[in-house]
Tab-separated table of C-alpha atoms in Angstrom:
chain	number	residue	atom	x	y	z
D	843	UNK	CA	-30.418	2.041	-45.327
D	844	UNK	CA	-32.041	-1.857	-44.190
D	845	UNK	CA	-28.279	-2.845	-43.920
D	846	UNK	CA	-26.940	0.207	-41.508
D	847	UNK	CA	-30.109	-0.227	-39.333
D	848	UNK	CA	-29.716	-4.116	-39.062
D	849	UNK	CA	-26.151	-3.817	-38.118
D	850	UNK	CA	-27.577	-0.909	-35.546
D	851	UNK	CA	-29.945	-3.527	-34.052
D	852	UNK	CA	-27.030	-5.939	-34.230
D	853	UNK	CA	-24.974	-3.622	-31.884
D	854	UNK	CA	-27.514	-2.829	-29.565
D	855	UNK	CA	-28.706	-6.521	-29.144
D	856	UNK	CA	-24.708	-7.195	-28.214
D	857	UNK	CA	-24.525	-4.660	-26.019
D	858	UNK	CA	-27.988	-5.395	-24.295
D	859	UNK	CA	-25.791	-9.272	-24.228
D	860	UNK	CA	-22.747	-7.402	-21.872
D	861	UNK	CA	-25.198	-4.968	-19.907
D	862	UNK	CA	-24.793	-6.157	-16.311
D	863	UNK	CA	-27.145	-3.607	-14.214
D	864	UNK	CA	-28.498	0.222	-15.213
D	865	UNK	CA	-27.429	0.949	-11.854
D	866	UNK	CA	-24.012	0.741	-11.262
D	867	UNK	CA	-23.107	-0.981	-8.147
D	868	UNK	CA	-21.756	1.396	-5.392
D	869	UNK	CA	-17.853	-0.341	-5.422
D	870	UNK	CA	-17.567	0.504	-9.239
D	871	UNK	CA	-19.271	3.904	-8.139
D	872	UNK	CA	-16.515	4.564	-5.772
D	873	UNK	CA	-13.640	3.655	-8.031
D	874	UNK	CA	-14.959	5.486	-10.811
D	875	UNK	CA	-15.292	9.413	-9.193
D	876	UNK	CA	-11.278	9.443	-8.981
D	877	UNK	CA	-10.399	8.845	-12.331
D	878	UNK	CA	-12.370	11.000	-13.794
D	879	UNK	CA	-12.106	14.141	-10.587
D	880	UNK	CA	-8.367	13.785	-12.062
D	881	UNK	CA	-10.097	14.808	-15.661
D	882	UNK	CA	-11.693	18.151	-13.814
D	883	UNK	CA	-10.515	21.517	-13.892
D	884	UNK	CA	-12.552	21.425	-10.689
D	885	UNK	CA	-12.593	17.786	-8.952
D	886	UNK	CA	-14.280	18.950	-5.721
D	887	UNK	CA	-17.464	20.716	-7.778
D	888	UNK	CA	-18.256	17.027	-9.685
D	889	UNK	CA	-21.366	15.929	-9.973
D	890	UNK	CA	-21.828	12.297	-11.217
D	891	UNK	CA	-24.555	10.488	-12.967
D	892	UNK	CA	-24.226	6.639	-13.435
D	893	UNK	CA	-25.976	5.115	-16.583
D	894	UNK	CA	-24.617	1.171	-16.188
D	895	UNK	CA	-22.162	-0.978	-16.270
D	896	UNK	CA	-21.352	-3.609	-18.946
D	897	UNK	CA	-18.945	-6.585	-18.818
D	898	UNK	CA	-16.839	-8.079	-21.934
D	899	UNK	CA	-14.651	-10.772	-21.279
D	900	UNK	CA	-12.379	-9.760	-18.352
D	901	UNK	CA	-12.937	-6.172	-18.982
D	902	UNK	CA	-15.624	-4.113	-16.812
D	903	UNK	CA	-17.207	-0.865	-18.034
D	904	UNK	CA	-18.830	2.135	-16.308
D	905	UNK	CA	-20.435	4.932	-18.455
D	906	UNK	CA	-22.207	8.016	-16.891
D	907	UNK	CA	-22.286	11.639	-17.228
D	908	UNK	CA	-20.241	14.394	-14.962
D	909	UNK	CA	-20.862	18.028	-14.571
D	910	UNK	CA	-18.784	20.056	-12.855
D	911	UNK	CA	-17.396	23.835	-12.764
D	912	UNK	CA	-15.297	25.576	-15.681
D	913	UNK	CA	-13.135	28.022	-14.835
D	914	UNK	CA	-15.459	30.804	-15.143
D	915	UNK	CA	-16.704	29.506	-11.579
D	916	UNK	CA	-20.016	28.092	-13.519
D	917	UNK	CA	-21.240	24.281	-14.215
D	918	UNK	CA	-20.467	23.606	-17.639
D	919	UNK	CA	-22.877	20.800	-17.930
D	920	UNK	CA	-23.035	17.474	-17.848
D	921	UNK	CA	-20.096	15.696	-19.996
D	922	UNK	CA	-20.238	11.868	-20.929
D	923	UNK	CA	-17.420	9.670	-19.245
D	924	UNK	CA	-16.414	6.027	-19.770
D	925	UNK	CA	-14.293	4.069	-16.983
D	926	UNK	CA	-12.812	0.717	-18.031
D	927	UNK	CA	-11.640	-2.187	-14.940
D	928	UNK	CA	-9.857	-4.751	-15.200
D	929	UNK	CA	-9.500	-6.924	-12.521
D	930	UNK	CA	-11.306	-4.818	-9.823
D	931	UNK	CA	-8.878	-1.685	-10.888
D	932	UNK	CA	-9.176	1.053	-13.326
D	933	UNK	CA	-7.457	0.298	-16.571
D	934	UNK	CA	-8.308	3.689	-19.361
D	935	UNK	CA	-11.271	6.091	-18.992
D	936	UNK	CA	-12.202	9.583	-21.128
D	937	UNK	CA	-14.306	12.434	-20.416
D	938	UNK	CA	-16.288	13.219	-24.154
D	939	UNK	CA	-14.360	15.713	-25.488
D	940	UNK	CA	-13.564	15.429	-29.032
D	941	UNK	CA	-13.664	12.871	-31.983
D	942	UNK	CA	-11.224	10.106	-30.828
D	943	UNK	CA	-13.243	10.105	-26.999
D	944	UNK	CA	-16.433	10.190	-29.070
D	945	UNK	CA	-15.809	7.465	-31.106
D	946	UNK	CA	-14.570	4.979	-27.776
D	947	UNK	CA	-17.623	6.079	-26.329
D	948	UNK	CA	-19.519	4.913	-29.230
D	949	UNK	CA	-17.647	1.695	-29.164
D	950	UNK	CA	-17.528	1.233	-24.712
D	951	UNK	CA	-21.250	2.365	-23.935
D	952	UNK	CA	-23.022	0.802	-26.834
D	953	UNK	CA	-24.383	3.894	-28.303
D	954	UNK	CA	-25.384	2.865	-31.715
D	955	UNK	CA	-24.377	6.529	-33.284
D	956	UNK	CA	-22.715	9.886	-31.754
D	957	UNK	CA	-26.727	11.416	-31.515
D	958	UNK	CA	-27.704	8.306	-29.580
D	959	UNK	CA	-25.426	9.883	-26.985
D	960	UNK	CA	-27.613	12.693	-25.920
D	961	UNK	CA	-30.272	10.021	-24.301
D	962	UNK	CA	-29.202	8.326	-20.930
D	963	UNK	CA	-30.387	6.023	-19.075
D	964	UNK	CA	-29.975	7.812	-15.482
D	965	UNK	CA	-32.117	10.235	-13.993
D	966	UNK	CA	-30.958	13.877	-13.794
């Protein structure tokens, strides 16, 4: 149990290392909303929520939360996302949806476990 929480504190102290702001700055903002509105069953209903931005290398990060409507006409609730850059451009990016997403988010927006997930950083 010592070992899995060291590592935990290991992951988070790296992570805390690539953090560049908790609030994302408005030209990764911008870039971000299209990829994922091309996710949506409904792109014009989104609603996004920026956590931060991290930076690894040459690679730039954006993680946040989207809600938007279902087909039922109704907001589903908010959904994690993940936006990579490279070079000022987006490069991958996943709405949380099943086990593979879950796990890059894991690994992308320095959660230290799938449960750590349900706390953000941004306001509602």
């Amino acid at each position: 149990m010592r070992d899995a929480r060291a590592l935990d504190d290991s992951r988070r102290a790296e992570f805390e290392r690539r953090t560049l702001d908790r609030n994302v700055p408005e030209n990764l903002r911008r870039l971000s909303e299209p990829y994922i509105r091309e996710l949506l069953i409904d792109p014009e209903s989104a609603r996004f929520r920026f956590d931060f931005a991290s930076r690894e290398g040459n690679v730039t990060g954006v993680c946040g939360a989207v809600n938007s409507r279902n087909r039922m006409g109704g907001y589903a609730g908010f959904t994690r996302f993940f936006v990579e850059f490279r070079d000022g451009r987006p490069i991958d990016g996943a709405l949380l949806q099943n086990t593979a997403t879950r796990t890059r988010m894991v690994q992308n927006c320095g959660f230290t476990d799938v449960n750590d997930m349900s706390r953000s950083t941004a306001n509602p």
